[in-house]
Coordinates of C-alpha atoms in Angstrom, one line a residue:
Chain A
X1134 CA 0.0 0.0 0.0
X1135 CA 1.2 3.7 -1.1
X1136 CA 0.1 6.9 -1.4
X1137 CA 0.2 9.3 -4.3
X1138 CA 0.3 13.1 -4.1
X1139 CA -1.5 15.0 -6.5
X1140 CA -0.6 18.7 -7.5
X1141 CA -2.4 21.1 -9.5
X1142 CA 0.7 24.0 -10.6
X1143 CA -2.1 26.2 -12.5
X1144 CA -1.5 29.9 -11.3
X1145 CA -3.8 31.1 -8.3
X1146 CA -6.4 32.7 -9.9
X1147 CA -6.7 29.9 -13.3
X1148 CA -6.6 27.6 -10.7
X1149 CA -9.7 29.1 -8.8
X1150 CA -12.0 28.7 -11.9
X1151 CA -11.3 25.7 -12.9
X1152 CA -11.5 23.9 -9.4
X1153 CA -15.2 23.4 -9.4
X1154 CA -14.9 21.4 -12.7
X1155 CA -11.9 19.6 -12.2
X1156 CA -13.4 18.5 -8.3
X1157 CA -16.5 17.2 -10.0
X1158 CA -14.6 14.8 -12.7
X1159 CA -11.5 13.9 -10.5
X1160 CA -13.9 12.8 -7.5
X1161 CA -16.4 10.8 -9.7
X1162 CA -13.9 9.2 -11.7
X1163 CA -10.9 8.4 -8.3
X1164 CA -14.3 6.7 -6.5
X1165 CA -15.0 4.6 -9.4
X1166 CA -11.2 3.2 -9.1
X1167 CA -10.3 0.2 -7.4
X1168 CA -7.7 0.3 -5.1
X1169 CA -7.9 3.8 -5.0
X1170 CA -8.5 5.6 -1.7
X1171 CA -8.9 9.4 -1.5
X1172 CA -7.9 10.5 1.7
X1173 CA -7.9 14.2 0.7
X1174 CA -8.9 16.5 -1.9
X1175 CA -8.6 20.2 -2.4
X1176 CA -8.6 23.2 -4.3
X1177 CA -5.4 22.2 -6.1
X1178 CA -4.1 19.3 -4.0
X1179 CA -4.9 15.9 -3.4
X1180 CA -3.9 12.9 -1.2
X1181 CA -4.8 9.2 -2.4
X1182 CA -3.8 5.6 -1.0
X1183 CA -3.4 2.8 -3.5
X1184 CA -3.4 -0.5 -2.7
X1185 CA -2.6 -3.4 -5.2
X1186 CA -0.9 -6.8 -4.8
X1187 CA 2.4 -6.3 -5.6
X1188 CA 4.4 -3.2 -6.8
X1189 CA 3.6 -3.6 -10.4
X1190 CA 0.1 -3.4 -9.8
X1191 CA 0.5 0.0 -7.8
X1192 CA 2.6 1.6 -10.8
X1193 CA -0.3 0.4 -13.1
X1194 CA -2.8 2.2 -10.8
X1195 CA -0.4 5.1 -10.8
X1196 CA -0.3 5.5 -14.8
X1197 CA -4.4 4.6 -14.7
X1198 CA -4.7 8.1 -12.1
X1199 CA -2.1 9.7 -14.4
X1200 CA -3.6 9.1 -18.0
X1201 CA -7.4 10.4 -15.8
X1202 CA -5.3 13.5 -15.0
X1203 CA -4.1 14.1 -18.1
X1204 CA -7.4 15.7 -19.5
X1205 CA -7.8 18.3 -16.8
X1206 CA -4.8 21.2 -16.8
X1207 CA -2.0 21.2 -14.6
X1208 CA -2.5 18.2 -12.7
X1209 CA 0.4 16.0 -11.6
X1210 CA 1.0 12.7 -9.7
X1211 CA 3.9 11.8 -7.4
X1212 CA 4.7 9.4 -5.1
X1213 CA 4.7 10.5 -1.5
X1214 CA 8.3 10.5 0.0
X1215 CA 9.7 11.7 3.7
X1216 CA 12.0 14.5 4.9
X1217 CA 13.8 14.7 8.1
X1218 CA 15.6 17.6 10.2
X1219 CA 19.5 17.5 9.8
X1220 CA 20.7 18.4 13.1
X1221 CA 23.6 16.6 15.1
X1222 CA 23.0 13.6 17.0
X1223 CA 24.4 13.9 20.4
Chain B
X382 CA 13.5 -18.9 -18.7
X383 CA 14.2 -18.9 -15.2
X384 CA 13.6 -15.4 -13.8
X385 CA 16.9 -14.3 -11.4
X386 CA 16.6 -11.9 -8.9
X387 CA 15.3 -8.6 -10.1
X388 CA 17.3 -5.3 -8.6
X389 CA 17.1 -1.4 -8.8
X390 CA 19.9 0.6 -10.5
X391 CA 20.0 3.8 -11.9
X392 CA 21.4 3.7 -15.8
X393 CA 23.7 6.9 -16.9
X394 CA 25.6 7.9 -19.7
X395 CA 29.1 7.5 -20.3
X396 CA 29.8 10.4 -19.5
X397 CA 27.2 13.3 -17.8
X398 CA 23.7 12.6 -17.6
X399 CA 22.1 13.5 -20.9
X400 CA 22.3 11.0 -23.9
X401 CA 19.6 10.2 -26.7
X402 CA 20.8 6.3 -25.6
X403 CA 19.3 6.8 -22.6
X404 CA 15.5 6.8 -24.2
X405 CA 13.8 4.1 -22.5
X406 CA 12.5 2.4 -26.3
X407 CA 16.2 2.1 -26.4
X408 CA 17.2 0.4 -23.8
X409 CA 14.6 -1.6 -23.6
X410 CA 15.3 -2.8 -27.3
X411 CA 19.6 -3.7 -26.3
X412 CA 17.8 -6.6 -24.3
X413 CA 15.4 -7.3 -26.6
X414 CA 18.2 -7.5 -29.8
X415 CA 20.2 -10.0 -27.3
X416 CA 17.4 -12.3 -26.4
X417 CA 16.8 -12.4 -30.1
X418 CA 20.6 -13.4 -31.0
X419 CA 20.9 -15.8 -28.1
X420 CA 17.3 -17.5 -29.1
X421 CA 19.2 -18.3 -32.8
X422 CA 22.2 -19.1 -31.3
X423 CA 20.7 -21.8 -29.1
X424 CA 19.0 -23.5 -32.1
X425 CA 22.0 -25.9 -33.2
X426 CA 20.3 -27.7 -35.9
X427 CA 19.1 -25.2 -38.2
X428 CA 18.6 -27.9 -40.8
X429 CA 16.1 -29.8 -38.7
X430 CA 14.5 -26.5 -37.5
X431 CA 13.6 -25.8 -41.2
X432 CA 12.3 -29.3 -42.5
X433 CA 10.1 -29.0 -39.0
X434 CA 9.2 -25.9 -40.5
X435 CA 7.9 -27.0 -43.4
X436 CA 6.3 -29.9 -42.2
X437 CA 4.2 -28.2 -39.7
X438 CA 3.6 -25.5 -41.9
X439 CA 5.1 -22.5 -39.3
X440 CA 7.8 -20.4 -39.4
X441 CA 11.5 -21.1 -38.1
X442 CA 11.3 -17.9 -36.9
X443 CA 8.3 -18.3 -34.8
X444 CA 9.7 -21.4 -33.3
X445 CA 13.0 -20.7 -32.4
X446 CA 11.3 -17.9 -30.4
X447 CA 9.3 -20.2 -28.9
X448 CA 11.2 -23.4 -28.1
X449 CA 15.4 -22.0 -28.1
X450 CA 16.8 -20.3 -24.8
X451 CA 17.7 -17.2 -24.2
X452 CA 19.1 -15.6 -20.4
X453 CA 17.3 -13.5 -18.6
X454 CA 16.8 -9.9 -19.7
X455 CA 14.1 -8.9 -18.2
X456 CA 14.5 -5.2 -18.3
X457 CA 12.0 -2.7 -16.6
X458 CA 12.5 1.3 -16.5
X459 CA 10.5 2.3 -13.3
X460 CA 11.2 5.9 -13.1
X461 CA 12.7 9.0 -16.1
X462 CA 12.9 12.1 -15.3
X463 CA 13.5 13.0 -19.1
X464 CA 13.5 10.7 -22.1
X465 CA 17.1 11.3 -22.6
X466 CA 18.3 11.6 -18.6
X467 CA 19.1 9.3 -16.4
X468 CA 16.5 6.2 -16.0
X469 CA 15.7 4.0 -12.9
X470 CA 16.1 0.3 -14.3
X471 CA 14.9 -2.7 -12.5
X472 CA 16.7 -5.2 -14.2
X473 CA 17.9 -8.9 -14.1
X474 CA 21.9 -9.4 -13.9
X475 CA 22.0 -10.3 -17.3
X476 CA 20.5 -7.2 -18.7
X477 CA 23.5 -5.3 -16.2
X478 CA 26.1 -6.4 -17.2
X479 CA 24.6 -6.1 -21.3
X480 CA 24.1 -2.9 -20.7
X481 CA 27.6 -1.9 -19.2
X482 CA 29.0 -4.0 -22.2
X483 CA 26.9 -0.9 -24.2
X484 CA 28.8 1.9 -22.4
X485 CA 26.3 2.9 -20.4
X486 CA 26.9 3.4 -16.5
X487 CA 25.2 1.3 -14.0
X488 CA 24.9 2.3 -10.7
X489 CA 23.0 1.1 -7.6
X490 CA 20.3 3.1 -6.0
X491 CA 21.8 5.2 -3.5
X492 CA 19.7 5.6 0.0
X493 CA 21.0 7.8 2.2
X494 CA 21.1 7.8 6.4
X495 CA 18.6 9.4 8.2
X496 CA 19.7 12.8 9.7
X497 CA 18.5 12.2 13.6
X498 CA 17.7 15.1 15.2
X499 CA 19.2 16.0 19.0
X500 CA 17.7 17.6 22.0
X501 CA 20.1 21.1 22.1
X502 CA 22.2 22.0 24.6
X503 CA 20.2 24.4 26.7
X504 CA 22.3 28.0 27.4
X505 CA 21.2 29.8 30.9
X506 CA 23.6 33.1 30.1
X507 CA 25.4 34.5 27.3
X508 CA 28.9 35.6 27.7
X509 CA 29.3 38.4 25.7
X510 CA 33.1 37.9 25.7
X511 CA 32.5 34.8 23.7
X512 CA 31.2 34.4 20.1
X513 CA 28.9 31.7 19.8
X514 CA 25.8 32.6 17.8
X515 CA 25.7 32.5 13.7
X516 CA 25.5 36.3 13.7
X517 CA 28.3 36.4 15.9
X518 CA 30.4 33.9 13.9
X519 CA 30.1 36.6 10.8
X520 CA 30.8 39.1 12.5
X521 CA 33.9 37.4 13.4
X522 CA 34.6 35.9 9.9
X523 CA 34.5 39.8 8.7
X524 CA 35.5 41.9 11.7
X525 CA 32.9 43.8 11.6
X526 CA 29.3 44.2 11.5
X527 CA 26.5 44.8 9.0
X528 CA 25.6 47.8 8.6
X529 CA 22.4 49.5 6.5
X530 CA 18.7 47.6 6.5
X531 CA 19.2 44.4 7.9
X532 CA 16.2 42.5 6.1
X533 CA 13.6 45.6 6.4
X534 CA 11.1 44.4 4.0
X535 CA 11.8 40.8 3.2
X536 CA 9.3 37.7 4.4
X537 CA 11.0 34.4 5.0
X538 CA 8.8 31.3 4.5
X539 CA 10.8 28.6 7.2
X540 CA 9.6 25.3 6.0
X541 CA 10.2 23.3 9.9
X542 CA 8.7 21.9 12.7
X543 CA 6.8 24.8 13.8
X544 CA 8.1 28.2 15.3
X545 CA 7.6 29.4 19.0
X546 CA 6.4 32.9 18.1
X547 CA 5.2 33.9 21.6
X548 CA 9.3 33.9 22.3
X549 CA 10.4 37.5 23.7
X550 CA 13.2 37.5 21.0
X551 CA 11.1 36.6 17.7
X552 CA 8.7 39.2 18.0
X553 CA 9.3 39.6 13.5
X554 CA 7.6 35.6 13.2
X555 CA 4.2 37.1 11.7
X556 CA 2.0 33.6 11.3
X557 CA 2.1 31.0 9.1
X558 CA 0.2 28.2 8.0
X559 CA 0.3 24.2 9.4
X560 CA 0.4 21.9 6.1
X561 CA 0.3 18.7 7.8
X562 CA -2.5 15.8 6.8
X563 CA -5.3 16.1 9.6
X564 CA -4.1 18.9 11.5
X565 CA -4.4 22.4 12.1
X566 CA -3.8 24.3 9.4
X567 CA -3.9 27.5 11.2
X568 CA -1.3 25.8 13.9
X569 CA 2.1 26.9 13.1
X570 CA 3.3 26.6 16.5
X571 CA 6.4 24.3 17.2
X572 CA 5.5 20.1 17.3
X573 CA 6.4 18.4 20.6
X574 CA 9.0 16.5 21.6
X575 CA 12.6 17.4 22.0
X576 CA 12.7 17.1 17.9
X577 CA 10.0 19.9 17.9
X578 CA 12.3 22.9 18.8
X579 CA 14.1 23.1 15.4
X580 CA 12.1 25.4 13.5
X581 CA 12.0 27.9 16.5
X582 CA 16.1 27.2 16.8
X583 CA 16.2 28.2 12.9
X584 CA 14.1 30.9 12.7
X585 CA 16.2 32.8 15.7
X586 CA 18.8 32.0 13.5
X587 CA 17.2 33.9 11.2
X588 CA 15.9 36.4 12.7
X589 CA 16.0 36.5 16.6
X590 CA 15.8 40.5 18.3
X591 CA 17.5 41.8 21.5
X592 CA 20.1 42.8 23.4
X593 CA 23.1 41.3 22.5
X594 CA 24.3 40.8 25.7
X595 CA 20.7 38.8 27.1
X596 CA 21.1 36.3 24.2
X597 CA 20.9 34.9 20.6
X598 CA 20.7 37.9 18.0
X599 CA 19.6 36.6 14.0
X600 CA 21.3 37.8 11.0
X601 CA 18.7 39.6 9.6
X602 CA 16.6 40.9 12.5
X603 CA 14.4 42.9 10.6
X604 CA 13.1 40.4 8.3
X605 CA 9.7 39.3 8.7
X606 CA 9.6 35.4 9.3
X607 CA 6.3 32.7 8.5
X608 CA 6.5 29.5 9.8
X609 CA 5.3 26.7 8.2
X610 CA 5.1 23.6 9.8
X611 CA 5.5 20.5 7.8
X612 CA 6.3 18.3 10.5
X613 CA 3.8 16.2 12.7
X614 CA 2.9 18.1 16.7
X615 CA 2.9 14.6 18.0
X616 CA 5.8 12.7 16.0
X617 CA 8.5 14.8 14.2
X618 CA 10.5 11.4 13.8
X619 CA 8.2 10.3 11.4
X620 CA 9.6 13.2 8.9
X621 CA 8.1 15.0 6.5
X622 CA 5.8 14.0 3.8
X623 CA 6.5 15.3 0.2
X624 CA 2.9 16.6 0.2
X625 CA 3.3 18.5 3.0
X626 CA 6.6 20.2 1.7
X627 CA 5.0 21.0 -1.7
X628 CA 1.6 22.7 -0.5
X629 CA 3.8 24.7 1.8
X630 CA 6.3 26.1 -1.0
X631 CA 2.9 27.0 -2.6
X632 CA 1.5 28.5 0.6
X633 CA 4.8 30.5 1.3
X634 CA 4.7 31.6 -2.4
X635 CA 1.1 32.7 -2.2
X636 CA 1.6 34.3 1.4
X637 CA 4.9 36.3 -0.7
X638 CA 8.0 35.1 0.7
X639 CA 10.8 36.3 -1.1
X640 CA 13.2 33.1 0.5
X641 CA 12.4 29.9 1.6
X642 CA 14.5 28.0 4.3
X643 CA 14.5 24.1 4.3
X644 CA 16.9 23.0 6.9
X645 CA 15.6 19.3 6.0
X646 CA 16.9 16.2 4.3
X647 CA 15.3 13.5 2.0
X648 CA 15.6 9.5 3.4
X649 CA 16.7 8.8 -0.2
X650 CA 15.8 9.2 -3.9
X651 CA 15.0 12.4 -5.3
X652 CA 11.3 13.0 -5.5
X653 CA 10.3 15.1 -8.5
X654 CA 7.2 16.2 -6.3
X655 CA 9.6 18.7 -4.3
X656 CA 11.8 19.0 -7.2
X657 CA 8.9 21.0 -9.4
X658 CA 7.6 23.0 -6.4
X659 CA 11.1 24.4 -5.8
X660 CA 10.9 25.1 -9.6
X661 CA 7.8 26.8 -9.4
X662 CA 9.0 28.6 -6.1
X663 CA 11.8 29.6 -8.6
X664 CA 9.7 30.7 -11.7
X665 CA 7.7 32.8 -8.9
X666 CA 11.0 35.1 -7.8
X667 CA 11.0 33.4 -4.4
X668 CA 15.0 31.4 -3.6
X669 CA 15.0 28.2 -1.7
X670 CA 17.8 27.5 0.4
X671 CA 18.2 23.9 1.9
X672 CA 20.9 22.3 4.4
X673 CA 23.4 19.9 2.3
X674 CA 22.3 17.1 5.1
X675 CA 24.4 15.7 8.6
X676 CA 25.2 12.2 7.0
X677 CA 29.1 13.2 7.3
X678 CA 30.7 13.6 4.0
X679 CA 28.6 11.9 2.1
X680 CA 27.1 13.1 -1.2
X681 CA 24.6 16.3 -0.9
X682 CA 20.9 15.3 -0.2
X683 CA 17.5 16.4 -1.8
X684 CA 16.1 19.0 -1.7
X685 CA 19.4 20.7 -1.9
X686 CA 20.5 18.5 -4.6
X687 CA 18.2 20.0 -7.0
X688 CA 19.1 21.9 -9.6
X689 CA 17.2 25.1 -8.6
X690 CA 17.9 24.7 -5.2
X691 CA 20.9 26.5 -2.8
X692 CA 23.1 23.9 -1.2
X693 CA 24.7 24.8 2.1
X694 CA 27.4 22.8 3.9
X695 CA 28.7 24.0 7.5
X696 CA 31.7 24.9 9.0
X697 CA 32.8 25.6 12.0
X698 CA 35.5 27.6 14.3
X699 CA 37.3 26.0 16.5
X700 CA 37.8 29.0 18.9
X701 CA 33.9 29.3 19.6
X702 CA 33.2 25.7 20.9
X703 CA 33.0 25.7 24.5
X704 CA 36.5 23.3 26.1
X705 CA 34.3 19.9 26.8
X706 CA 31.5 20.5 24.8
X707 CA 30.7 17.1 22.8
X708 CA 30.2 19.3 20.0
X709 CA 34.3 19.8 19.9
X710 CA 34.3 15.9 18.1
X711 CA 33.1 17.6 15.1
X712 CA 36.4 19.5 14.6
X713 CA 37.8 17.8 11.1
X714 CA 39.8 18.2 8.3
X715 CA 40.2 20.3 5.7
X716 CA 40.6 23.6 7.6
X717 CA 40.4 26.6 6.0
X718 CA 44.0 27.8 4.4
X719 CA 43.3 31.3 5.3
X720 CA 42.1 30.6 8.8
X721 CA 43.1 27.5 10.1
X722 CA 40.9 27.6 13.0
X723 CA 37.7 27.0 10.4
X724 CA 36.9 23.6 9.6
X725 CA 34.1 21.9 7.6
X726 CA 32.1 19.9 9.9
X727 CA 32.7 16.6 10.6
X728 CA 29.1 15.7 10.0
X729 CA 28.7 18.2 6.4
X730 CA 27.9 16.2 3.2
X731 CA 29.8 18.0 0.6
X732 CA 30.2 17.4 -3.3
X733 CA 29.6 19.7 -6.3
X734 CA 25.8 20.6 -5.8
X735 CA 27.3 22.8 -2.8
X736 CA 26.9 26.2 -3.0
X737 CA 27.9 28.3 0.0
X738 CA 28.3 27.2 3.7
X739 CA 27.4 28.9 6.9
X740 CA 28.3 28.4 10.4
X741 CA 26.7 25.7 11.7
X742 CA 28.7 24.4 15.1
X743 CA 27.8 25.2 18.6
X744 CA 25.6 27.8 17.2
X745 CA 23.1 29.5 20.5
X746 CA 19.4 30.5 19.1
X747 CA 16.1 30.7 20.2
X748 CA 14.3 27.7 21.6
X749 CA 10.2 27.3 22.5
X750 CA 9.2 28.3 25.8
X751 CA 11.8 31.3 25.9
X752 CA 15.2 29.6 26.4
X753 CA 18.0 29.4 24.0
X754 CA 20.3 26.9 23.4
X755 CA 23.3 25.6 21.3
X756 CA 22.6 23.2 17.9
X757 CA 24.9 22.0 15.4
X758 CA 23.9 21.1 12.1
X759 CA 23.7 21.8 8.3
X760 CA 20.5 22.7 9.8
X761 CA 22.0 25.5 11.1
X762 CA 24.0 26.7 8.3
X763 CA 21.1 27.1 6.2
X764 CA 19.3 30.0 7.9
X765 CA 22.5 31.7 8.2
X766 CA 23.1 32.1 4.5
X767 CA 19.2 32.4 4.3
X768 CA 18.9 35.6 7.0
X769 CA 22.3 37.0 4.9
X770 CA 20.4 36.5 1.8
X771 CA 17.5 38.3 3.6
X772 CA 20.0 40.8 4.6
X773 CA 21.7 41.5 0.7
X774 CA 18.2 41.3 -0.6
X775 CA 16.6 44.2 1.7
X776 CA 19.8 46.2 0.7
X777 CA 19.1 46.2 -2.8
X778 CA 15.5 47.5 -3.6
X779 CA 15.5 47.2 -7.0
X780 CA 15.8 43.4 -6.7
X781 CA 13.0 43.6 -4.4
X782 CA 10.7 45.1 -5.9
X783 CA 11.0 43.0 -9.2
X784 CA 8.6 41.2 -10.8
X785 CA 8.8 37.8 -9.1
X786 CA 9.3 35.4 -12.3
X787 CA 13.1 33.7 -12.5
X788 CA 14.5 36.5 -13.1
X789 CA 14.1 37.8 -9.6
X790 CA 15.0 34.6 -8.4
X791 CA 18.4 34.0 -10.3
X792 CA 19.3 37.8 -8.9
X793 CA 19.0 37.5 -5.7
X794 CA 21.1 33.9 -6.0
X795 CA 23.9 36.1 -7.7
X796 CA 23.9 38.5 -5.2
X797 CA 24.8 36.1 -3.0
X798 CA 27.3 34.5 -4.8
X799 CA 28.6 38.3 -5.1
X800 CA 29.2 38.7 -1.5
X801 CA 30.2 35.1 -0.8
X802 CA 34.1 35.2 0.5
X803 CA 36.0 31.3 -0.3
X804 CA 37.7 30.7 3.1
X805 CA 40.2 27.9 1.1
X806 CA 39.0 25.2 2.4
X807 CA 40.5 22.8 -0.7
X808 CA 37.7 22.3 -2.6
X809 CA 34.5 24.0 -4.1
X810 CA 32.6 20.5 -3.0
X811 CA 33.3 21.6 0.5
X812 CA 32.5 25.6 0.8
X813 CA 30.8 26.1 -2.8
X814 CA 31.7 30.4 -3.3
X815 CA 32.1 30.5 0.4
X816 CA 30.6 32.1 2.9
X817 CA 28.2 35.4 1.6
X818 CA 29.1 38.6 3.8
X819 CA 25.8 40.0 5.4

């Protein structure tokens, strides 16, 4: 099981009139998915947990939410990764 | 064909990181054209292979496909950046070593340590006959102090674990914005734990106010400081999530920072997700600085690998480390040629992505609850060269007031590089253009 980040980079104000549209078709078609979990969805932004059996299976379900995206402007999908804070261990 | 034992690698050029061999079609056809010539090879009797041929009425092609052996070439590009950059292959042995037999480079996937943050070493008193604070270390390093606006008009987006702004000296932290899953979004304060008192630790780096003499001062105390935490309140160990650190470079771009301090570190690949949001922060006039990472000489992480990204290394002054101070075991080699008594931290990753260091041993700031205390880090670097970039920026107006598109970006990177000083250190992978003068 991963997760999948989705970013919309449309400037601010394109980005507020075309939200409304793009909510409508990216919720209806991300529910109709399976494996797909959305486990947030925003003006702009989006968090989604896939689950498949194997790691072949989520990169197919990762092109399937890419190729839905690809219709709607500015939209992309990458795969959630973690950050820590470089300080000194003592 | 028995499958072997599939494994990552990344696949480069010769030479650099751009070739048109590099196109996944084409790599993927080297294995294929080798399957194909070993499938032939393995067919000894070519006679027999045609009169079956003939008598079943099917091609010899089609059957030597079918019924000779070929090893395994299994071949899979998982992840391209660009058709004709670097790929990430998983691949059987076979397919390796055909591939180095090509000229191409094969290299393993590189992970790199985690970066584990420490509780600081609280401070009850300064001493004002010692120098101990990043603003104090410049002033050292030049003699002298800065003079003219000292980051009067410039906000600072700190990308962190939260900032303490009821602190007596950060009265310039003006909000910010909590980016984390679940959470607040209007709770910028610092996360818990004794990992949660970075981001108020870096932003009095920044941009900590006082009396000199009572504690920590920043380097650009007149900057206006955002905090926005990216970090978990209840589990800062857990690090960071790429989503978190991209709707926050938006945030901070939207809320119009002018530079964006990332004293973080990525577990291990690159992710393009914080790669195009430091682009964008870029394309939008804003600079991103981020800490070269703690791992201890080991090559630079992400994000301040990226291209578009300032890499900062740390160094560090003998002369300013308290006598029995653990912090004293980070005293290395190379030292600076024109200052011996500056080293590059034991604990700095270095290599070519580097751009400038800042001080980053023993350095006192601000911590949470309105104590101060001593850090050492890259971590610590970063907001150094951050508040002097705040500091060079505020002094030149016309750079200011740009339009914020790249171009405002790349200027204020060049005034930095303008005002950075080499201290000699051996080797642009350890100092980059050295350290910039506030």
């Amino acid at each position: 099981m991963s997760r999948l980040v989705l970013q919309n980079w449309l400037a601010p104000a394109d980005l507020k009139s075309a939200w409304p549209g793009h909510e409508q078709r990216l919720r209806g078609a991300l529910e109709r998915l399976d494996g797909v979990r959305i486990l947030e969805l925003k003006p702009g932004q989006g968090l989604l947990e896939i689950k498949a059996p194997n790691v072949r299976g989520e990169q197919k379900l990762k092109s399937v939410v890419e190729d839905m995206l690809k219709p709607l402007k500015g939209w992309k999908v990458y795969e959630e990764s973690t950050y820590d804070l470089p300080t000194t261990e003592r | 064909m028995a499958r072997s034992n599939l494994k990552d690698y990344v696949v480069l050029p010769a030479r650099g990181i751009v070739s048109d061999n590099l196109a996944t079609a084409s790599l993927v056809n080297i294995a294929k054209r080798q399957s194909v010539r070993d499938v032939f090879d393995s067919m000894k009797n070519l006679k027999g292979l045609a009169r079956f041929a003939l008598n079943e009425g099917t091609s010899a092609v089609r059957y030597a496909l079918e019924h000779g052996e070929s090893k395994d070439y299994s071949l899979e590009v998982l992840h391209s950046f660009m058709d004709d950059g670097p790929k990430l292959v998983r691949m059987a042995p076979e397919a390796e070593r055909l591939l180095r037999a090509e000229g191409l480079r094969v290299v393993p996937v590189t992970h790199y340590q985690l970066a584990v943050t420490a509780a600081p070493i609280t401070v009850s008193a300064i001493d004002p006959a010692k120098l101990v604070n990043a603003t104090d270390f410049l002033r050292h390093l030049y003699r002298g102090t800065a003079t003219g606006p000292l980051g009067d008009g410039v906000t600072i987006g700190v990308l962190d674990s939260g900032v303490d702004g009821d602190h007596p000296r950060l009265k310039s932290v003006g909000g910010g914005r909590g980016l984390v899953r679940d959470e607040s979004d209007l709770d910028w304060g610092p996360c818990g734990g004794k990992e949660g008192v970075h981001g108020t630790h870096v932003a009095g780096i920044i941009c900590a106010a006082g009396d000199p003499a009572a504690g920590p001062v920043g380097v650009a105390p007149r900057a206006k400081v955002r905090s926005y935490r990216i970090f978990s309140k209840s589990n800062v160990k857990a690090g960071a999530q790429n989503y978190a650190i991209i709707n926050a470079i938006r945030a901070a771009i939207e809320d119009g920072c002018d530079i964006i301090n990332l004293s973080i570190s990525g577990r291990g690949a690159k992710d393009d997700g914080v790669r195009d949001a430091i682009n964008y922060a870029w394309d939008n006039g804003s600079l991103c600085l981020a800490a070269a990472g703690n791992d201890g000489r080991k090559p630079v992480s992400y994000p301040a690998a990226f291209p578009n990204c300032v890499a900062v290394s740390a160094l560090g002054k003998d002369d300013l480390i308290p006598a029995g101070e653990k912090d004293r075991s980070f005293i290395a080699d190379p030292r600076s040629q024109s200052d011996p008594t500056i080293f590059l931290a034991s604990f700095s990753n270095l290599g070519p992505q580097i751009d400038f260091a800042g001080p980053g041993v023993w350095i006192v700031s601000t911590l949470p609850g309105g104590s101060m205390g001593a850090m050492s880090g890259t971590s610590m670097a970063t907001p150094a060269v951050t508040g002097i970039a705040a500091v060079a920026l505020s002094q030149n107006p016309t750079i200011l007031g740009a339009k914020r598109d790249a171009l405002r970006a790349e200027a204020i990177y060049k005034l930095l590089v303008s005002r950075a000083k080499p201290y000699r250190l051996g080797s642009f992978d350890y100092e980059g253009y050295g350290i910039p003068q506030a």
